[in-house]
Amino acid sequence: MQNQPITQKITSLNVCVVIPTYNNQHTLKRVVDGVLNLTSNLIIVNDGSTDATAQILEGYPEIQQIHFPKNRGKGLALRTGFEKAIALGYNFAITIDSDGQHFPSDIPNFIEELDQHITKDVLIIGSRNMKQEGVPGKSSFGNTFSNFWFWFETGIKLKDTQSGFRLYPLKVLKKLNFYTTKFEFEIEVIVKCAWKDVEVKNMPIQVLYDETERVSHFRPFQDFTRISILNFWLVFLTLIYYKPRQFFRNIKKKGLKRFFIEDFLGSKDSPKKKALSVALGVFIGFSPLWGLQTFLAITLAIFFKLNKTISFAFSNVSLPPFIPFIIIGSLELGQLIFQESISYSVSDLMDNFEVIEHLKSYIVGSFALATLGALLFGFVAYFFFSIFKRKKRVLQHD
């Protein structure tokens, strides 16, 4: 018998439940019945099961069902389920695994959480207690690994990014393009939703790992490799697209003056940390690492726990209008270091200057310029930020 209040709320919020299943004959019926106690808005995607799954589902003719003739992967099963849900007019989809580790009784918690965020796009991931007894070590390690890369790629810290018990905003998913078909899809979808400014958050859920009936289809080597390749690609996109886009969008949204005051001066980082961030950005910008400045500035800022926004901003000292001056400065310092003389003109630099002919002088001089520039800008920045911090304290006391 359905819980009428929660059933009505599921209907009013236009939510359905999607269950992807593959060879989980021992737990599937329990999960399906648990969901039906709450709602009949249910879509099951049978991902080519070879056990008794098809026979079990014959007992539920009233449920929307999709059957693949052969196994195609959890990601594709989910994507197909979402496409069906969108075609049926649903706005949200809750996904729950069929292996028995999730409790359908937690679905009302997702609905209550959604009800509090209905005015904005939200993606809710059920957060498991990875320290409880019975949690496989490989699951705990994989989750920690995944959490780190999700934070790196989006700036969002979560406790669990691998749980399959989730609530998705279908109107957002409808506008996105996905390329993965296996377990890695669940990483791709949350990263791309976060990049679309969807609020991605955790919510505590119950979890059961019963090895006597649970069947896991995660293949440690193959699937971990797939996830690693996906994360490599997402990190690359983060550094060359998402972070720069976010930086320039903030400037456009706030205006240069407000952005400078809030994101540079108003940052809670210490003057020392801000100055080191400036120095790092300038060093990268002046160095002869053309095409890698953005990647290196953001990556090293994260590694050294510096201000990513400031480092990225100052790495742009190598914008095209400044490049001839950087090359001239590098060559002059290189000549000074090697005590040699190079004949060139500004027109040579602009037209047909062959830097390869003077590669040694250019590279050494470039790093020397980068070091001097980092020291100069860093000291000036520290002095500037220290004065601003003291003035801010005076104003606050007044």
CSV table of C-alpha atoms in Angstrom, one decimal:
chain,number,residue,atom,x,y,z
A,1,MET,CA,0.0,0.0,0.0
A,2,GLN,CA,1.4,3.4,-1.0
A,3,ASN,CA,2.3,6.2,1.4
A,4,GLN,CA,-0.3,8.7,0.1
A,5,PRO,CA,1.3,12.0,1.2
A,6,ILE,CA,4.7,11.2,-0.3
A,7,THR,CA,3.1,9.6,-3.3
A,8,GLN,CA,1.1,12.8,-4.0
A,9,LYS,CA,4.2,14.9,-3.5
A,10,ILE,CA,6.2,12.7,-5.9
A,11,THR,CA,3.4,13.2,-8.5
A,12,SER,CA,3.1,17.0,-7.9
A,13,LEU,CA,6.9,17.5,-8.3
A,14,ASN,CA,6.7,15.4,-11.4
A,15,VAL,CA,9.4,12.8,-10.3
A,16,CYS,CA,9.9,9.3,-11.5
A,17,VAL,CA,12.2,6.5,-10.4
A,18,VAL,CA,14.6,4.8,-12.9
A,19,ILE,CA,16.1,1.4,-12.0
A,20,PRO,CA,18.9,0.1,-14.3
A,21,THR,CA,19.3,-3.6,-13.7
A,22,TYR,CA,21.7,-6.4,-14.8
A,23,ASN,CA,21.6,-9.9,-13.4
A,24,ASN,CA,20.3,-8.9,-9.9
A,25,GLN,CA,17.6,-11.6,-9.7
A,26,HIS,CA,18.0,-12.0,-6.0
A,27,THR,CA,17.4,-8.4,-5.0
A,28,LEU,CA,15.4,-6.9,-7.9
A,29,LYS,CA,11.9,-7.8,-6.7
A,30,ARG,CA,12.6,-6.3,-3.3
A,31,VAL,CA,13.8,-3.0,-4.7
A,32,VAL,CA,10.9,-2.8,-7.2
A,33,ASP,CA,8.3,-3.5,-4.5
A,34,GLY,CA,9.9,-1.0,-2.2
A,35,VAL,CA,9.6,1.7,-4.9
A,36,LEU,CA,6.0,0.8,-5.7
A,37,ASN,CA,5.1,1.3,-2.1
A,38,LEU,CA,5.9,5.0,-2.7
A,39,THR,CA,5.1,5.6,-6.4
A,40,SER,CA,4.1,3.9,-9.7
A,41,ASN,CA,6.2,6.4,-11.6
A,42,LEU,CA,8.8,3.8,-12.3
A,43,ILE,CA,10.9,3.0,-15.3
A,44,ILE,CA,13.1,-0.2,-15.4
A,45,VAL,CA,15.9,-0.7,-17.9
A,46,ASN,CA,16.9,-4.3,-18.2
A,47,ASP,CA,20.5,-4.1,-19.5
A,48,GLY,CA,20.6,-7.5,-21.3
A,49,SER,CA,20.3,-9.6,-18.2
A,50,THR,CA,20.9,-13.4,-18.6
A,51,ASP,CA,19.4,-14.6,-15.3
A,52,ALA,CA,15.7,-14.6,-14.3
A,53,THR,CA,15.4,-10.8,-14.5
A,54,ALA,CA,13.1,-10.9,-17.5
A,55,GLN,CA,10.8,-13.4,-15.9
A,56,ILE,CA,10.6,-11.4,-12.7
A,57,LEU,CA,9.7,-8.2,-14.6
A,58,GLU,CA,6.8,-10.1,-16.4
A,59,GLY,CA,5.1,-9.9,-13.1
A,60,TYR,CA,4.9,-6.1,-13.4
A,61,PRO,CA,3.1,-5.4,-16.7
A,62,GLU,CA,2.0,-2.0,-15.4
A,63,ILE,CA,5.5,-0.7,-15.1
A,64,GLN,CA,7.4,1.1,-18.0
A,65,GLN,CA,10.1,-1.3,-19.1
A,66,ILE,CA,13.0,-1.2,-21.5
A,67,HIS,CA,14.8,-4.4,-22.4
A,68,PHE,CA,18.2,-4.4,-24.1
A,69,PRO,CA,18.9,-7.7,-26.1
A,70,LYS,CA,22.5,-7.7,-24.7
A,71,ASN,CA,24.4,-5.9,-22.0
A,72,ARG,CA,25.4,-2.4,-23.0
A,73,GLY,CA,26.6,-0.8,-19.8
A,74,LYS,CA,25.1,1.0,-16.8
A,75,GLY,CA,25.7,4.5,-18.4
A,76,LEU,CA,23.7,3.7,-21.5
A,77,ALA,CA,21.0,2.1,-19.4
A,78,LEU,CA,20.7,5.3,-17.4
A,79,ARG,CA,20.8,7.5,-20.4
A,80,THR,CA,18.0,5.5,-22.1
A,81,GLY,CA,16.0,5.6,-18.9
A,82,PHE,CA,16.4,9.4,-18.8
A,83,GLU,CA,15.3,9.7,-22.4
A,84,LYS,CA,12.2,7.7,-21.7
A,85,ALA,CA,11.5,9.8,-18.6
A,86,ILE,CA,11.8,13.0,-20.6
A,87,ALA,CA,9.6,11.7,-23.3
A,88,LEU,CA,6.9,10.9,-20.6
A,89,GLY,CA,7.1,14.5,-19.4
A,90,TYR,CA,8.9,14.0,-16.0
A,91,ASN,CA,11.0,16.9,-14.6
A,92,PHE,CA,13.2,14.8,-12.2
A,93,ALA,CA,14.4,11.2,-12.0
A,94,ILE,CA,15.6,9.3,-9.0
A,95,THR,CA,18.0,6.5,-9.8
A,96,ILE,CA,18.4,3.5,-7.5
A,97,ASP,CA,20.5,0.5,-8.0
A,98,SER,CA,18.9,-3.0,-8.1
A,99,ASP,CA,21.6,-4.8,-6.2
A,100,GLY,CA,19.9,-4.3,-2.8
A,101,GLN,CA,22.5,-1.9,-1.3
A,102,HIS,CA,20.0,1.1,-1.4
A,103,PHE,CA,16.8,1.4,0.6
A,104,PRO,CA,13.7,2.7,-1.3
A,105,SER,CA,12.5,4.0,2.0
A,106,ASP,CA,15.1,6.8,1.6
A,107,ILE,CA,13.2,8.1,-1.5
A,108,PRO,CA,11.0,10.5,0.7
A,109,ASN,CA,14.2,12.2,1.9
A,110,PHE,CA,15.2,13.0,-1.7
A,111,ILE,CA,11.7,14.4,-2.3
A,112,GLU,CA,11.8,16.6,0.8
A,113,GLU,CA,15.3,17.8,-0.2
A,114,LEU,CA,14.0,18.6,-3.7
A,115,ASP,CA,11.0,20.4,-2.3
A,116,GLN,CA,13.4,22.8,-0.5
A,117,HIS,CA,15.3,23.5,-3.7
A,118,ILE,CA,12.5,23.5,-6.3
A,119,THR,CA,13.2,27.1,-7.3
A,120,LYS,CA,16.7,26.1,-8.7
A,121,ASP,CA,18.4,23.2,-10.4
A,122,VAL,CA,19.8,20.7,-8.0
A,123,LEU,CA,21.4,17.2,-8.3
A,124,ILE,CA,21.3,15.2,-5.1
A,125,ILE,CA,23.7,12.3,-4.5
A,126,GLY,CA,23.0,9.9,-1.7
A,127,SER,CA,26.0,9.9,0.6
A,128,ARG,CA,26.9,6.5,2.1
A,129,ASN,CA,28.8,6.0,5.3
A,130,MET,CA,31.9,4.6,3.8
A,131,LYS,CA,33.3,3.8,7.3
A,132,GLN,CA,30.6,1.4,8.3
A,133,GLU,CA,31.2,-2.3,8.7
A,134,GLY,CA,31.0,-4.3,5.5
A,135,VAL,CA,31.9,-1.6,3.0
A,136,PRO,CA,34.4,-3.1,0.6
A,137,GLY,CA,37.9,-1.5,0.7
A,138,LYS,CA,37.9,-1.0,-3.1
A,139,SER,CA,34.6,1.0,-2.9
A,140,SER,CA,36.0,3.3,-0.2
A,141,PHE,CA,39.3,3.9,-2.1
A,142,GLY,CA,37.4,4.4,-5.4
A,143,ASN,CA,35.1,6.9,-3.8
A,144,THR,CA,38.0,8.9,-2.2
A,145,PHE,CA,39.7,9.0,-5.6
A,146,SER,CA,36.5,10.1,-7.4
A,147,ASN,CA,35.8,12.8,-4.8
A,148,PHE,CA,39.2,14.4,-5.3
A,149,TRP,CA,38.9,14.6,-9.0
A,150,PHE,CA,35.3,15.9,-8.8
A,151,TRP,CA,36.6,18.7,-6.5
A,152,PHE,CA,39.5,19.5,-8.8
A,153,GLU,CA,37.2,19.7,-11.9
A,154,THR,CA,34.3,21.7,-10.3
A,155,GLY,CA,35.6,23.2,-7.0
A,156,ILE,CA,32.8,21.4,-5.1
A,157,LYS,CA,33.7,19.2,-2.2
A,158,LEU,CA,31.5,16.1,-1.7
A,159,LYS,CA,31.7,13.1,0.6
A,160,ASP,CA,30.3,10.6,-2.0
A,161,THR,CA,30.4,11.0,-5.8
A,162,GLN,CA,30.0,7.3,-6.7
A,163,SER,CA,26.7,6.4,-5.1
A,164,GLY,CA,24.1,5.4,-7.7
A,165,PHE,CA,21.2,6.6,-5.5
A,166,ARG,CA,20.6,10.1,-7.0
A,167,LEU,CA,18.1,12.7,-8.0
A,168,TYR,CA,18.7,14.3,-11.4
A,169,PRO,CA,17.2,17.4,-13.0
A,170,LEU,CA,16.0,16.1,-16.4
A,171,LYS,CA,15.5,19.5,-18.0
A,172,VAL,CA,19.3,20.1,-17.5
A,173,LEU,CA,20.3,16.6,-18.7
A,174,LYS,CA,18.2,17.2,-21.8
A,175,LYS,CA,20.5,20.0,-22.9
A,176,LEU,CA,23.8,18.1,-22.3
A,177,ASN,CA,25.8,15.8,-24.6
A,178,PHE,CA,27.2,12.6,-23.1
A,179,TYR,CA,29.7,10.3,-24.5
A,180,THR,CA,30.3,7.5,-21.9
A,181,THR,CA,28.2,4.3,-21.6
A,182,LYS,CA,29.6,2.4,-18.6
A,183,PHE,CA,30.1,3.2,-14.9
A,184,GLU,CA,32.1,6.3,-15.8
A,185,PHE,CA,28.9,8.0,-17.0
A,186,GLU,CA,27.9,8.7,-13.4
A,187,ILE,CA,31.1,10.9,-13.1
A,188,GLU,CA,30.6,12.6,-16.5
A,189,VAL,CA,27.0,13.6,-15.7
A,190,ILE,CA,27.7,15.2,-12.3
A,191,VAL,CA,30.7,17.2,-13.6
A,192,LYS,CA,28.8,18.5,-16.6
A,193,CYS,CA,25.8,19.4,-14.5
A,194,ALA,CA,28.1,21.3,-12.1
A,195,TRP,CA,29.6,23.2,-15.1
A,196,LYS,CA,26.1,24.2,-15.9
A,197,ASP,CA,25.8,25.8,-12.5
A,198,VAL,CA,23.5,23.1,-11.1
A,199,GLU,CA,23.9,22.7,-7.3
A,200,VAL,CA,25.4,19.3,-6.7
A,201,LYS,CA,25.0,18.2,-3.1
A,202,ASN,CA,25.1,15.1,-0.9
A,203,MET,CA,22.3,13.7,1.3
A,204,PRO,CA,22.9,10.9,3.9
A,205,ILE,CA,21.4,7.5,2.9
A,206,GLN,CA,21.4,4.0,4.3
A,207,VAL,CA,23.4,1.4,2.6
A,208,LEU,CA,23.6,-2.4,2.9
A,209,TYR,CA,26.4,-4.6,1.5
A,210,ASP,CA,25.2,-8.2,1.8
A,211,GLU,CA,27.8,-10.3,-0.1
A,212,THR,CA,25.5,-13.4,0.1
A,213,GLU,CA,23.0,-11.8,-2.4
A,214,ARG,CA,24.6,-8.7,-3.9
A,215,VAL,CA,26.2,-9.0,-7.3
A,216,SER,CA,28.6,-6.2,-8.3
A,217,HIS,CA,29.4,-5.8,-12.0
A,218,PHE,CA,32.2,-3.3,-11.4
A,219,ARG,CA,35.4,-4.6,-13.0
A,220,PRO,CA,38.3,-3.0,-11.1
A,221,PHE,CA,40.9,-2.8,-13.8
A,222,GLN,CA,38.7,-2.1,-16.9
A,223,ASP,CA,36.3,0.3,-15.2
A,224,PHE,CA,38.9,2.1,-13.2
A,225,THR,CA,40.9,2.6,-16.4
A,226,ARG,CA,37.8,4.0,-18.1
A,227,ILE,CA,37.2,6.4,-15.2
A,228,SER,CA,40.8,7.5,-15.1
A,229,ILE,CA,40.7,8.3,-18.8
A,230,LEU,CA,37.5,10.2,-18.4
A,231,ASN,CA,39.0,12.2,-15.5
A,232,PHE,CA,42.1,13.0,-17.5
A,233,TRP,CA,39.9,14.5,-20.2
A,234,LEU,CA,37.7,16.4,-17.8
A,235,VAL,CA,40.7,17.8,-16.0
A,236,PHE,CA,42.1,18.9,-19.4
A,237,LEU,CA,38.7,20.6,-20.2
A,238,THR,CA,38.7,22.1,-16.7
A,239,LEU,CA,42.0,23.8,-17.2
A,240,ILE,CA,41.6,25.0,-20.8
A,241,TYR,CA,37.9,25.8,-20.8
A,242,TYR,CA,35.9,25.6,-17.5
A,243,LYS,CA,38.2,27.6,-15.2
A,244,PRO,CA,39.0,30.4,-17.8
A,245,ARG,CA,35.3,30.6,-18.7
A,246,GLN,CA,34.4,30.9,-15.1
A,247,PHE,CA,37.0,33.6,-14.6
A,248,PHE,CA,35.8,35.7,-17.5
A,249,ARG,CA,32.1,35.1,-16.7
A,250,ASN,CA,32.7,36.5,-13.2
A,251,ILE,CA,34.4,39.6,-14.6
A,252,LYS,CA,31.5,40.1,-17.0
A,253,LYS,CA,28.9,39.5,-14.3
A,254,LYS,CA,30.4,41.8,-11.7
A,255,GLY,CA,32.3,44.3,-13.8
A,256,LEU,CA,36.0,44.7,-13.6
A,257,LYS,CA,36.0,47.1,-10.6
A,258,ARG,CA,33.7,45.0,-8.5
A,259,PHE,CA,35.5,41.8,-9.5
A,260,PHE,CA,38.9,43.3,-8.5
A,261,ILE,CA,37.6,44.4,-5.2
A,262,GLU,CA,35.7,41.2,-4.3
A,263,ASP,CA,37.8,38.5,-5.8
A,264,PHE,CA,41.2,40.0,-5.4
A,265,LEU,CA,41.1,42.5,-2.5
A,266,GLY,CA,38.2,40.9,-0.7
A,267,SER,CA,39.6,37.4,-0.7
A,268,LYS,CA,40.1,36.0,2.8
A,269,ASP,CA,43.5,34.8,1.8
A,270,SER,CA,46.5,36.3,3.7
A,271,PRO,CA,48.6,39.0,1.9
A,272,LYS,CA,51.4,36.5,1.7
A,273,LYS,CA,49.3,33.9,0.0
A,274,LYS,CA,47.9,36.5,-2.5
A,275,ALA,CA,51.4,37.7,-3.2
A,276,LEU,CA,52.7,34.2,-3.8
A,277,SER,CA,49.7,33.6,-6.1
A,278,VAL,CA,50.7,36.8,-8.1
A,279,ALA,CA,54.3,35.6,-8.2
A,280,LEU,CA,53.3,32.2,-9.5
A,281,GLY,CA,51.1,33.6,-12.2
A,282,VAL,CA,53.8,36.1,-13.4
A,283,PHE,CA,56.4,33.4,-13.4
A,284,ILE,CA,54.3,31.1,-15.6
A,285,GLY,CA,53.3,34.0,-17.8
A,286,PHE,CA,56.9,35.1,-18.5
A,287,SER,CA,58.3,31.6,-18.9
A,288,PRO,CA,58.7,30.0,-22.4
A,289,LEU,CA,55.9,27.5,-21.8
A,290,TRP,CA,53.6,28.8,-24.6
A,291,GLY,CA,50.2,27.1,-24.7
A,292,LEU,CA,50.5,25.7,-21.2
A,293,GLN,CA,50.2,28.8,-19.1
A,294,THR,CA,46.6,28.3,-18.1
A,295,PHE,CA,47.1,24.6,-17.3
A,296,LEU,CA,50.2,25.2,-15.3
A,297,ALA,CA,48.9,28.3,-13.4
A,298,ILE,CA,45.8,26.6,-12.2
A,299,THR,CA,47.4,23.2,-11.6
A,300,LEU,CA,50.3,24.6,-9.6
A,301,ALA,CA,48.0,27.0,-7.7
A,302,ILE,CA,46.0,24.0,-6.6
A,303,PHE,CA,49.1,21.9,-5.8
A,304,PHE,CA,50.6,24.7,-3.7
A,305,LYS,CA,47.2,25.7,-2.2
A,306,LEU,CA,47.4,29.2,-3.6
A,307,ASN,CA,44.6,31.5,-5.0
A,308,LYS,CA,43.7,30.0,-8.4
A,309,THR,CA,41.9,33.1,-9.6
A,310,ILE,CA,44.8,35.4,-8.9
A,311,SER,CA,47.4,33.0,-10.4
A,312,PHE,CA,45.4,32.5,-13.5
A,313,ALA,CA,44.8,36.3,-13.9
A,314,PHE,CA,48.5,37.2,-13.6
A,315,SER,CA,49.6,34.3,-15.9
A,316,ASN,CA,47.9,36.4,-18.6
A,317,VAL,CA,50.8,38.9,-18.6
A,318,SER,CA,51.7,37.0,-21.8
A,319,LEU,CA,48.7,38.2,-23.8
A,320,PRO,CA,49.5,38.7,-27.5
A,321,PRO,CA,50.2,42.5,-27.3
A,322,PHE,CA,52.9,41.9,-24.6
A,323,ILE,CA,54.6,38.9,-26.3
A,324,PRO,CA,57.2,41.0,-28.3
A,325,PHE,CA,58.3,42.8,-25.2
A,326,ILE,CA,58.6,39.5,-23.3
A,327,ILE,CA,60.7,38.0,-26.1
A,328,ILE,CA,62.9,41.2,-26.2
A,329,GLY,CA,63.4,41.1,-22.4
A,330,SER,CA,64.2,37.4,-22.5
A,331,LEU,CA,66.7,37.8,-25.3
A,332,GLU,CA,68.4,40.8,-23.6
A,333,LEU,CA,68.8,38.9,-20.4
A,334,GLY,CA,70.0,35.8,-22.2
A,335,GLN,CA,72.7,37.8,-24.0
A,336,LEU,CA,73.7,39.3,-20.7
A,337,ILE,CA,74.0,35.9,-19.0
A,338,PHE,CA,76.0,34.4,-21.9
A,339,GLN,CA,77.9,37.6,-22.7
A,340,GLU,CA,77.0,37.4,-26.3
A,341,SER,CA,75.4,39.8,-28.9
A,342,ILE,CA,72.4,39.0,-31.0
A,343,SER,CA,71.5,41.2,-33.9
A,344,TYR,CA,67.7,41.7,-34.3
A,345,SER,CA,65.1,44.4,-34.7
A,346,VAL,CA,61.5,44.9,-33.5
A,347,SER,CA,60.3,44.3,-37.1
A,348,ASP,CA,62.2,41.0,-37.1
A,349,LEU,CA,60.2,40.0,-34.0
A,350,MET,CA,56.9,40.9,-35.6
A,351,ASP,CA,57.6,39.4,-39.0
A,352,ASN,CA,60.1,36.7,-39.5
A,353,PHE,CA,62.1,36.3,-36.3
A,354,GLU,CA,63.4,32.7,-35.9
A,355,VAL,CA,63.7,32.2,-32.2
A,356,ILE,CA,65.1,28.7,-32.8
A,357,GLU,CA,68.3,30.4,-34.0
A,358,HIS,CA,68.8,31.9,-30.5
A,359,LEU,CA,67.0,29.2,-28.5
A,360,LYS,CA,69.6,28.9,-25.7
A,361,SER,CA,69.6,32.6,-25.0
A,362,TYR,CA,65.9,32.9,-25.3
A,363,ILE,CA,65.1,30.0,-22.9
A,364,VAL,CA,67.6,30.9,-20.2
A,365,GLY,CA,66.7,34.6,-20.5
A,366,SER,CA,63.0,33.8,-20.4
A,367,PHE,CA,63.3,31.9,-17.1
A,368,ALA,CA,65.6,34.6,-15.7
A,369,LEU,CA,62.9,37.2,-16.7
A,370,ALA,CA,60.2,35.0,-15.2
A,371,THR,CA,62.1,34.8,-11.9
A,372,LEU,CA,62.8,38.5,-11.7
A,373,GLY,CA,59.2,39.4,-12.7
A,374,ALA,CA,57.8,37.0,-10.1
A,375,LEU,CA,60.0,38.5,-7.4
A,376,LEU,CA,59.2,42.1,-8.4
A,377,PHE,CA,55.4,41.6,-8.8
A,378,GLY,CA,55.3,39.4,-5.7
A,379,PHE,CA,57.0,42.0,-3.4
A,380,VAL,CA,54.8,44.8,-4.8
A,381,ALA,CA,51.7,42.7,-4.4
A,382,TYR,CA,52.6,41.8,-0.8
A,383,PHE,CA,53.1,45.4,0.0
A,384,PHE,CA,49.9,46.4,-1.7
A,385,PHE,CA,47.8,43.7,-0.1
A,386,SER,CA,49.3,44.4,3.4
A,387,ILE,CA,48.3,48.1,3.2
A,388,PHE,CA,44.8,47.2,2.0
A,389,LYS,CA,44.3,44.7,4.8
A,390,ARG,CA,45.4,47.3,7.4
A,391,LYS,CA,43.1,50.0,6.0
A,392,LYS,CA,40.2,47.5,6.0
A,393,ARG,CA,40.8,46.7,9.7
A,394,VAL,CA,40.8,50.5,10.5
A,395,LEU,CA,37.5,51.0,8.6
A,396,GLN,CA,35.9,48.0,10.4
A,397,HIS,CA,36.9,49.4,13.8
A,398,ASP,CA,35.6,52.8,12.9
